[in-house]
mmCIF file of C-alpha atoms in Angstrom:
data_model
loop_
_atom_site.group_PDB
_atom_site.id
_atom_site.type_symbol
_atom_site.label_atom_id
_atom_site.label_comp_id
_atom_site.label_asym_id
_atom_site.label_seq_id
_atom_site.Cartn_x
_atom_site.Cartn_y
_atom_site.Cartn_z
ATOM 1 C CA MET A 1363 0.091 0.245 0.174
ATOM 2 C CA PRO A 1364 2.867 2.456 -0.587
ATOM 3 C CA ASN A 1365 1.485 4.972 -2.798
ATOM 4 C CA ILE A 1366 -2.141 5.343 -0.848
ATOM 5 C CA LYS A 1367 0.049 5.543 2.354
ATOM 6 C CA GLU A 1368 2.531 8.169 1.289
ATOM 7 C CA LYS A 1369 -0.650 9.790 -0.309
ATOM 8 C CA LEU A 1370 -2.378 9.926 3.341
ATOM 9 C CA LEU A 1371 1.039 10.894 5.297
ATOM 10 C CA GLU A 1372 1.219 14.296 2.862
ATOM 11 C CA GLY A 1373 -2.167 14.802 3.527
ATOM 12 C CA LEU A 1374 -1.644 14.798 7.096
ATOM 13 C CA PHE A 1375 1.194 17.697 6.469
ATOM 14 C CA GLU A 1376 -1.355 19.111 3.855
ATOM 15 C CA THR A 1377 -4.633 19.763 6.175
ATOM 16 C CA ASN A 1378 -2.200 20.458 9.176
ATOM 17 C CA ALA A 1379 -3.700 17.187 11.126
ATOM 18 C CA ILE A 1380 0.491 17.365 11.856
ATOM 19 C CA ARG A 1381 1.476 20.370 12.499
ATOM 20 C CA VAL A 1382 4.996 21.288 13.998
ATOM 21 C CA CYS A 1383 5.745 24.521 15.683
ATOM 22 C CA PRO A 1384 9.352 27.159 14.705
ATOM 23 C CA ALA A 1385 12.102 25.665 15.761
ATOM 24 C CA ASP A 1386 12.234 28.710 18.215
ATOM 25 C CA ASN A 1387 8.475 28.217 19.607
ATOM 26 C CA PRO A 1388 7.633 24.981 20.794
ATOM 27 C CA PHE A 1389 3.234 24.251 21.724
ATOM 28 C CA TRP A 1390 2.333 24.473 25.133
ATOM 29 C CA TYR A 1391 0.402 21.560 25.948
ATOM 30 C CA THR A 1392 -2.053 21.251 28.799
ATOM 31 C CA SER A 1393 0.000 18.837 31.377
ATOM 32 C CA GLY A 1394 1.769 21.847 31.696
ATOM 33 C CA LYS A 1395 4.674 20.281 29.165
ATOM 34 C CA ILE A 1396 6.405 21.733 25.946
ATOM 35 C CA GLY A 1397 6.432 20.367 22.505
ATOM 36 C CA PRO A 1398 7.163 20.513 18.806
ATOM 37 C CA TYR A 1399 4.458 18.958 17.066
ATOM 38 C CA TYR A 1400 0.297 18.729 17.796
ATOM 39 C CA VAL A 1401 -2.097 16.519 15.862
ATOM 40 C CA ASN A 1402 -5.069 17.052 15.327
ATOM 41 C CA THR A 1403 -5.955 13.721 12.609
ATOM 42 C CA HIS A 1404 -9.534 14.823 12.468
ATOM 43 C CA PHE A 1405 -8.183 17.875 10.000
ATOM 44 C CA LEU A 1406 -7.928 15.254 7.376
ATOM 45 C CA TYR A 1407 -11.988 15.769 6.840
ATOM 46 C CA GLY A 1408 -10.483 18.378 4.497
ATOM 47 C CA ASP A 1409 -9.362 21.749 6.458
ATOM 48 C CA GLU A 1410 -9.881 22.887 10.367
ATOM 49 C CA LYS A 1411 -12.574 24.490 9.763
ATOM 50 C CA LYS A 1412 -14.444 21.806 7.862
ATOM 51 C CA ALA A 1413 -13.425 19.681 10.659
ATOM 52 C CA ASN A 1414 -14.699 22.395 13.535
ATOM 53 C CA GLU A 1415 -17.952 22.670 11.549
ATOM 54 C CA LEU A 1416 -18.417 18.235 11.871
ATOM 55 C CA LEU A 1417 -18.301 18.846 15.005
ATOM 56 C CA SER A 1418 -20.468 21.345 15.580
ATOM 57 C CA ILE A 1419 -23.059 19.097 13.744
ATOM 58 C CA ILE A 1420 -21.801 16.109 15.931
ATOM 59 C CA ASP A 1421 -22.842 17.561 18.928
ATOM 60 C CA ASN A 1422 -26.110 18.594 18.233
ATOM 61 C CA ALA A 1423 -26.879 15.429 16.568
ATOM 62 C CA LYS A 1424 -25.288 13.574 19.269
ATOM 63 C CA ASN A 1425 -28.408 14.279 21.631
ATOM 64 C CA LYS A 1426 -30.868 12.677 19.302
ATOM 65 C CA LYS A 1427 -29.283 9.234 19.615
ATOM 66 C CA ARG A 1428 -31.261 7.474 17.258
ATOM 67 C CA GLU A 1429 -31.232 10.158 14.603
ATOM 68 C CA CYS A 1430 -27.322 10.826 15.455
ATOM 69 C CA SER A 1431 -25.643 8.174 12.846
ATOM 70 C CA TYR A 1432 -27.425 9.352 9.932
ATOM 71 C CA ILE A 1433 -27.050 12.787 10.316
ATOM 72 C CA ILE A 1434 -23.079 12.748 10.329
ATOM 73 C CA PHE A 1435 -23.470 9.628 7.628
ATOM 74 C CA GLU A 1436 -25.002 11.804 5.538
ATOM 75 C CA LYS A 1437 -22.221 14.696 5.578
ATOM 76 C CA VAL A 1438 -19.354 12.409 6.011
ATOM 77 C CA ILE A 1439 -20.026 10.503 2.513
ATOM 78 C CA LYS A 1440 -20.931 13.483 0.650
ATOM 79 C CA ASN A 1441 -17.379 14.565 1.971
ATOM 80 C CA TYR A 1442 -15.939 11.461 1.043
ATOM 81 C CA ASN A 1443 -17.086 11.639 -2.498
ATOM 82 C CA GLU A 1444 -15.677 15.094 -2.725
ATOM 83 C CA GLN A 1445 -12.490 16.036 -1.035
ATOM 84 C CA VAL A 1446 -9.567 14.109 -2.240
ATOM 85 C CA ILE A 1447 -7.250 14.081 1.084
ATOM 86 C CA TYR A 1448 -10.538 12.377 2.798
ATOM 87 C CA LYS A 1449 -11.065 9.802 0.465
ATOM 88 C CA THR A 1450 -6.905 9.157 0.108
ATOM 89 C CA ALA A 1451 -7.708 9.271 4.308
ATOM 90 C CA ILE A 1452 -10.932 6.188 4.249
ATOM 91 C CA ASP A 1453 -8.988 4.441 1.359
ATOM 92 C CA ALA A 1454 -5.995 3.613 2.982
ATOM 93 C CA LEU A 1455 -8.263 2.392 6.341
ATOM 94 C CA ALA A 1456 -10.564 0.103 4.202
ATOM 95 C CA GLU A 1457 -7.324 -1.227 2.548
ATOM 96 C CA SER A 1458 -5.504 -1.709 5.221
ATOM 97 C CA ILE A 1459 -8.653 -2.907 7.171
ATOM 98 C CA ASN A 1460 -9.175 -5.893 3.756
ATOM 99 C CA GLU A 1461 -4.695 -6.357 4.139
ATOM 100 C CA HIS A 1462 -4.709 -7.353 7.872
ATOM 101 C CA VAL A 1463 -7.891 -8.822 8.409
ATOM 102 C CA ASP A 1464 -10.062 -11.745 7.047
ATOM 103 C CA ILE A 1465 -13.480 -9.240 6.581
ATOM 104 C CA ASN A 1466 -15.420 -12.361 6.736
ATOM 105 C CA GLU A 1467 -14.499 -12.939 10.434
ATOM 106 C CA ILE A 1468 -15.526 -9.554 11.244
ATOM 107 C CA ASP A 1469 -19.215 -8.998 12.041
ATOM 108 C CA TYR A 1470 -19.559 -5.251 13.141
ATOM 109 C CA ILE A 1471 -17.743 -1.699 12.887
ATOM 110 C CA SER A 1472 -17.704 0.299 15.980
ATOM 111 C CA GLY A 1473 -16.418 4.090 16.386
ATOM 112 C CA GLY A 1474 -16.738 6.168 19.388
ATOM 113 C CA GLU A 1475 -17.933 9.889 20.221
ATOM 114 C CA ARG A 1476 -16.796 12.161 18.655
ATOM 115 C CA ARG A 1477 -13.572 12.052 16.289
ATOM 116 C CA ASP A 1478 -14.010 8.452 15.698
ATOM 117 C CA TRP A 1479 -16.969 8.404 13.347
ATOM 118 C CA PHE A 1480 -14.919 11.040 11.290
ATOM 119 C CA PHE A 1481 -13.758 7.550 9.978
ATOM 120 C CA SER A 1482 -15.588 4.801 10.961
ATOM 121 C CA LEU A 1483 -19.025 5.576 9.502
ATOM 122 C CA VAL A 1484 -17.729 5.787 6.200
ATOM 123 C CA THR A 1485 -15.295 2.883 5.957
ATOM 124 C CA ALA A 1486 -18.234 0.387 7.553
ATOM 125 C CA HIS A 1487 -20.185 1.640 4.893
ATOM 126 C CA LEU A 1488 -17.309 0.818 2.555
ATOM 127 C CA LEU A 1489 -16.700 -2.932 4.108
ATOM 128 C CA LYS A 1490 -20.645 -3.679 4.021
ATOM 129 C CA LYS A 1491 -20.920 -3.785 7.839
ATOM 130 C CA PRO A 1492 -22.928 -2.584 10.291
ATOM 131 C CA HIS A 1493 -21.379 0.447 12.604
ATOM 132 C CA ILE A 1494 -21.902 0.292 15.996
ATOM 133 C CA THR A 1495 -22.050 3.721 17.246
ATOM 134 C CA ILE A 1496 -21.009 4.244 20.861
ATOM 135 C CA PHE A 1497 -21.417 7.145 22.868
ATOM 136 C CA LYS A 1498 -19.368 8.445 25.644
ATOM 137 C CA ASP A 1499 -22.307 7.362 28.383
ATOM 138 C CA MET A 1500 -21.595 4.029 26.870
ATOM 139 C CA ASP A 1501 -24.995 3.794 25.219
ATOM 140 C CA ALA A 1502 -24.717 1.850 21.909
ATOM 141 C CA TYR A 1503 -27.174 2.338 18.690
ATOM 142 C CA ILE A 1504 -26.716 -0.286 15.146
ATOM 143 C CA PHE A 1505 -26.573 1.909 12.475
ATOM 144 C CA SER A 1506 -26.944 -0.841 8.747
ATOM 145 C CA GLU A 1507 -28.548 0.424 5.994
ATOM 146 C CA GLY A 1508 -29.670 4.031 6.789
ATOM 147 C CA THR A 1509 -31.508 3.115 9.891
ATOM 148 C CA SER A 1510 -30.085 2.936 13.513
ATOM 149 C CA LYS A 1511 -31.834 1.283 16.342
ATOM 150 C CA LYS A 1512 -30.578 0.922 20.486
ATOM 151 C CA ALA A 1513 -27.877 -2.184 20.653
ATOM 152 C CA GLY A 1514 -29.440 -5.377 22.577
ATOM 153 C CA THR A 1515 -27.263 -8.330 22.566
ATOM 154 C CA ILE A 1516 -25.349 -8.946 19.685
ATOM 155 C CA GLU A 1517 -24.381 -12.288 20.827
ATOM 156 C CA GLY A 1518 -20.567 -12.533 20.726
ATOM 157 C CA ALA A 1519 -19.940 -10.827 17.691
ATOM 158 C CA ARG A 1520 -16.570 -9.893 16.858
ATOM 159 C CA VAL A 1521 -15.651 -6.265 16.643
ATOM 160 C CA LEU A 1522 -13.050 -4.260 14.812
ATOM 161 C CA HIS A 1523 -12.963 -0.403 16.002
ATOM 162 C CA ILE A 1524 -12.228 2.495 14.299
ATOM 163 C CA ALA A 1525 -10.351 5.387 16.000
ATOM 164 C CA ASP A 1526 -8.972 8.619 14.900
ATOM 165 C CA LEU A 1527 -5.985 8.624 17.375
ATOM 166 C CA ILE A 1528 -4.613 6.138 19.875
ATOM 167 C CA THR A 1529 -2.079 7.523 22.358
ATOM 168 C CA GLY A 1530 -2.521 5.153 25.834
ATOM 169 C CA ALA A 1531 -5.660 3.775 25.236
ATOM 170 C CA SER A 1532 -7.148 4.796 28.237
ATOM 171 C CA SER A 1533 -10.709 5.513 25.715
ATOM 172 C CA TYR A 1534 -10.940 2.188 24.784
ATOM 173 C CA GLU A 1535 -10.528 0.923 28.303
ATOM 174 C CA ARG A 1536 -12.690 3.052 29.685
ATOM 175 C CA ALA A 1537 -15.483 3.248 27.357
ATOM 176 C CA TRP A 1538 -15.249 1.432 24.035
ATOM 177 C CA ILE A 1539 -14.531 -2.004 25.077
ATOM 178 C CA PRO A 1540 -16.520 -2.031 28.178
ATOM 179 C CA ALA A 1541 -19.978 -0.513 26.254
ATOM 180 C CA VAL A 1542 -18.839 -3.434 23.370
ATOM 181 C CA LYS A 1543 -18.997 -6.175 26.487
ATOM 182 C CA LYS A 1544 -22.567 -4.626 27.617
ATOM 183 C CA ILE A 1545 -23.955 -5.671 24.350
ATOM 184 C CA SER A 1546 -22.199 -9.068 24.171
ATOM 185 C CA GLY A 1547 -19.488 -8.126 21.812
ATOM 186 C CA ASN A 1548 -15.682 -8.424 21.536
ATOM 187 C CA ILE A 1549 -13.371 -5.934 19.912
ATOM 188 C CA THR A 1550 -10.929 -7.922 18.581
ATOM 189 C CA TYR A 1551 -9.202 -5.488 16.207
ATOM 190 C CA SER A 1552 -8.584 -1.654 16.374
ATOM 191 C CA PHE A 1553 -7.865 0.395 13.423
ATOM 192 C CA VAL A 1554 -6.601 3.953 13.840
ATOM 193 C CA ILE A 1555 -5.376 6.426 11.405
ATOM 194 C CA VAL A 1556 -2.216 7.999 14.397
ATOM 195 C CA ASP A 1557 -0.948 6.326 16.712
ATOM 196 C CA ARG A 1558 1.507 8.566 18.543
ATOM 197 C CA LEU A 1559 3.382 5.072 20.100
ATOM 198 C CA GLN A 1560 3.102 5.895 23.565
ATOM 199 C CA GLY A 1561 1.883 2.723 24.717
ATOM 200 C CA GLY A 1562 -1.692 2.180 23.174
ATOM 201 C CA ALA A 1563 -0.599 -0.556 21.534
ATOM 202 C CA GLU A 1564 0.362 -2.663 24.091
ATOM 203 C CA THR A 1565 -2.302 -1.702 26.346
ATOM 204 C CA LEU A 1566 -4.381 -2.851 23.911
ATOM 205 C CA LYS A 1567 -2.327 -6.176 23.246
ATOM 206 C CA ASN A 1568 -2.966 -6.863 27.110
ATOM 207 C CA LEU A 1569 -7.103 -6.419 26.609
ATOM 208 C CA GLY A 1570 -6.761 -9.032 23.768
ATOM 209 C CA VAL A 1571 -7.242 -6.604 20.940
ATOM 210 C CA VAL A 1572 -5.024 -6.726 17.911
ATOM 211 C CA SER A 1573 -4.239 -2.505 16.943
ATOM 212 C CA HIS A 1574 -2.867 -1.613 13.731
ATOM 213 C CA SER A 1575 -2.036 1.883 12.451
ATOM 214 C CA LEU A 1576 -1.711 3.861 9.216
ATOM 215 C CA ALA A 1577 0.927 6.377 10.507
ATOM 216 C CA ASN A 1578 3.348 6.331 13.696
ATOM 217 C CA ILE A 1579 4.603 9.349 15.349
ATOM 218 C CA ASP A 1580 7.818 8.275 14.802
ATOM 219 C CA THR A 1581 11.163 9.890 12.443
ATOM 220 C CA ASP A 1582 9.833 8.526 9.597
ATOM 221 C CA VAL A 1583 6.841 10.775 9.541
ATOM 222 C CA PHE A 1584 8.952 13.760 9.650
ATOM 223 C CA LYS A 1585 12.071 12.290 7.675
ATOM 224 C CA LEU A 1586 9.407 12.230 4.906
ATOM 225 C CA ALA A 1587 7.301 15.481 5.974
ATOM 226 C CA TYR A 1588 11.287 17.029 5.605
ATOM 227 C CA GLU A 1589 11.572 15.739 2.075
ATOM 228 C CA LYS A 1590 8.706 16.760 0.956
ATOM 229 C CA LYS A 1591 9.479 20.475 1.768
ATOM 230 C CA PHE A 1592 6.271 20.387 4.730
ATOM 231 C CA ILE A 1593 9.061 21.089 6.970
ATOM 232 C CA SER A 1594 12.572 22.550 7.614
ATOM 233 C CA LEU A 1595 16.042 20.817 8.385
ATOM 234 C CA ASP A 1596 15.664 23.125 12.077
ATOM 235 C CA GLN A 1597 11.913 21.814 12.900
ATOM 236 C CA TYR A 1598 13.026 18.075 11.896
ATOM 237 C CA ASN A 1599 16.108 18.373 14.021
ATOM 238 C CA LEU A 1600 13.826 19.535 16.796
ATOM 239 C CA VAL A 1601 11.435 16.839 16.449
ATOM 240 C CA CYS A 1602 13.698 14.450 16.517
ATOM 241 C CA ASP A 1603 15.518 15.609 19.588
ATOM 242 C CA TYR A 1604 12.107 16.048 20.883
ATOM 243 C CA ILE A 1605 10.793 11.938 20.201
ATOM 244 C CA LYS A 1606 14.518 10.658 21.312
ATOM 245 C CA ASP A 1607 13.350 12.003 25.026
ATOM 246 C CA PRO A 1608 10.708 14.339 25.642
ATOM 247 C CA ASP A 1609 11.417 15.273 29.048
ATOM 248 C CA LYS A 1610 15.883 16.332 28.205
ATOM 249 C CA PHE A 1611 13.964 18.177 25.412
ATOM 250 C CA MET A 1612 12.119 20.493 27.451
ATOM 251 C CA ARG A 1613 14.414 20.513 30.014
ATOM 252 C CA ASN A 1614 17.269 21.468 27.257
ATOM 253 C CA PHE A 1615 14.788 24.185 25.532
ATOM 254 C CA PHE A 1616 14.061 25.921 28.613
ATOM 255 C CA ARG A 1617 17.750 25.911 29.751
ATOM 256 C CA ASP A 1618 19.278 27.784 26.110
ATOM 257 C CA ASN A 1619 15.542 29.719 26.029
ATOM 258 C CA PRO A 1620 15.330 31.019 29.574
ATOM 259 C CA ASP A 1621 12.779 34.323 28.090
ATOM 260 C CA PHE A 1622 10.575 31.858 27.089
ATOM 261 C CA ILE A 1623 8.792 30.667 30.062
ATOM 262 C CA ILE A 1624 8.634 34.342 31.234
ATOM 263 C CA LYS A 1625 6.913 35.137 28.081
ATOM 264 C CA ALA A 1626 4.363 32.819 28.451
ATOM 265 C CA LEU A 1627 3.694 33.806 31.589
ATOM 266 C CA SER A 1628 2.321 36.947 30.609
ATOM 267 C CA GLY A 1629 0.888 35.683 27.147
ATOM 268 C CA ASP A 1630 -3.070 35.142 26.748
ATOM 269 C CA GLU A 1631 -4.516 33.053 29.675
ATOM 270 C CA LYS A 1632 -4.520 29.799 28.335
ATOM 271 C CA THR A 1633 -0.473 30.092 27.412
ATOM 272 C CA ALA A 1634 -0.262 31.607 31.069
ATOM 273 C CA GLN A 1635 -2.829 28.866 32.625
ATOM 274 C CA ARG A 1636 -0.386 26.052 31.197
ATOM 275 C CA ALA A 1637 2.865 28.044 31.728
ATOM 276 C CA ARG A 1638 2.000 28.021 35.655
ATOM 277 C CA LEU A 1639 1.367 24.415 35.515
ATOM 278 C CA CYS A 1640 4.445 23.690 34.449
ATOM 279 C CA ILE A 1641 6.416 25.777 37.071
ATOM 280 C CA GLU A 1642 3.763 23.752 39.714
ATOM 281 C CA LYS A 1643 5.029 20.507 38.213
ATOM 282 C CA GLY A 1644 8.543 21.770 38.408
ATOM 283 C CA TYR A 1645 9.056 20.872 34.700
ATOM 284 C CA CYS A 1646 10.525 24.418 34.956
ATOM 285 C CA LEU A 1647 12.611 25.873 37.357
ATOM 286 C CA LEU A 1648 11.620 29.526 37.140
ATOM 287 C CA ASN A 1649 14.012 31.059 39.813
ATOM 288 C CA ASN A 1650 16.456 29.912 36.975
ATOM 289 C CA HIS A 1651 15.151 32.450 35.017
ATOM 290 C CA SER A 1652 15.147 35.515 36.537
ATOM 291 C CA GLN A 1653 18.361 35.817 38.345
#
């Protein structure tokens, strides 16, 4: 699948689904740490604006659980037929599933609220499988051929879960796997667009789920981005340093750029709050920079 995968990787950078910071200005994360990239896989829908529009539609639709799947499906199938980058992502996903799984051994495809639905509903349609739409409160509805019903028992059926992104697999552990078990099904496979390589696949393995991804957040992805001129050499080197040792990257950056934290503390409220958290957690020792 080299050609379609390469197109998908290009799409991740073209849509800013993977965004790398300028070499001298890393991003603040909600944890109070800093790092050189953001991953917003749902931007593959076309761009940030289109993705946010679909999120708004989902937020309105999810309160009408029976109608929710159809409302979203109508939007995503239309976009699949019109938006090249999104179609590439979905086709790559369907191709990867066919490559790694005997599709006859899968009874359902599932996706969890909200961003999984960007990818799971269309893929289920293409693979001719009913879709289990899982909500955060663990309610599940089965959507098939345009109609939706609250899930009863699915009697030991085998389920393949599609997600936009996997980090530590906490959503699977907390919600998606228990929700499918609640209706007497088993998630046996997980397919994601992006694996951040932060332990999620190992967690799933321990839960009896085989995990596959289309792209991993590793140096190879950023090497391709550099070769295709999506990022500069300085940005590529920055990302490689971070991937090697995120905490060491952070310590070295604060040491070499002592004004960075000071500027952040007097920045907008969101940035200042993350900078304060950084100091509270001991990631950056402010007194080293204020002398």
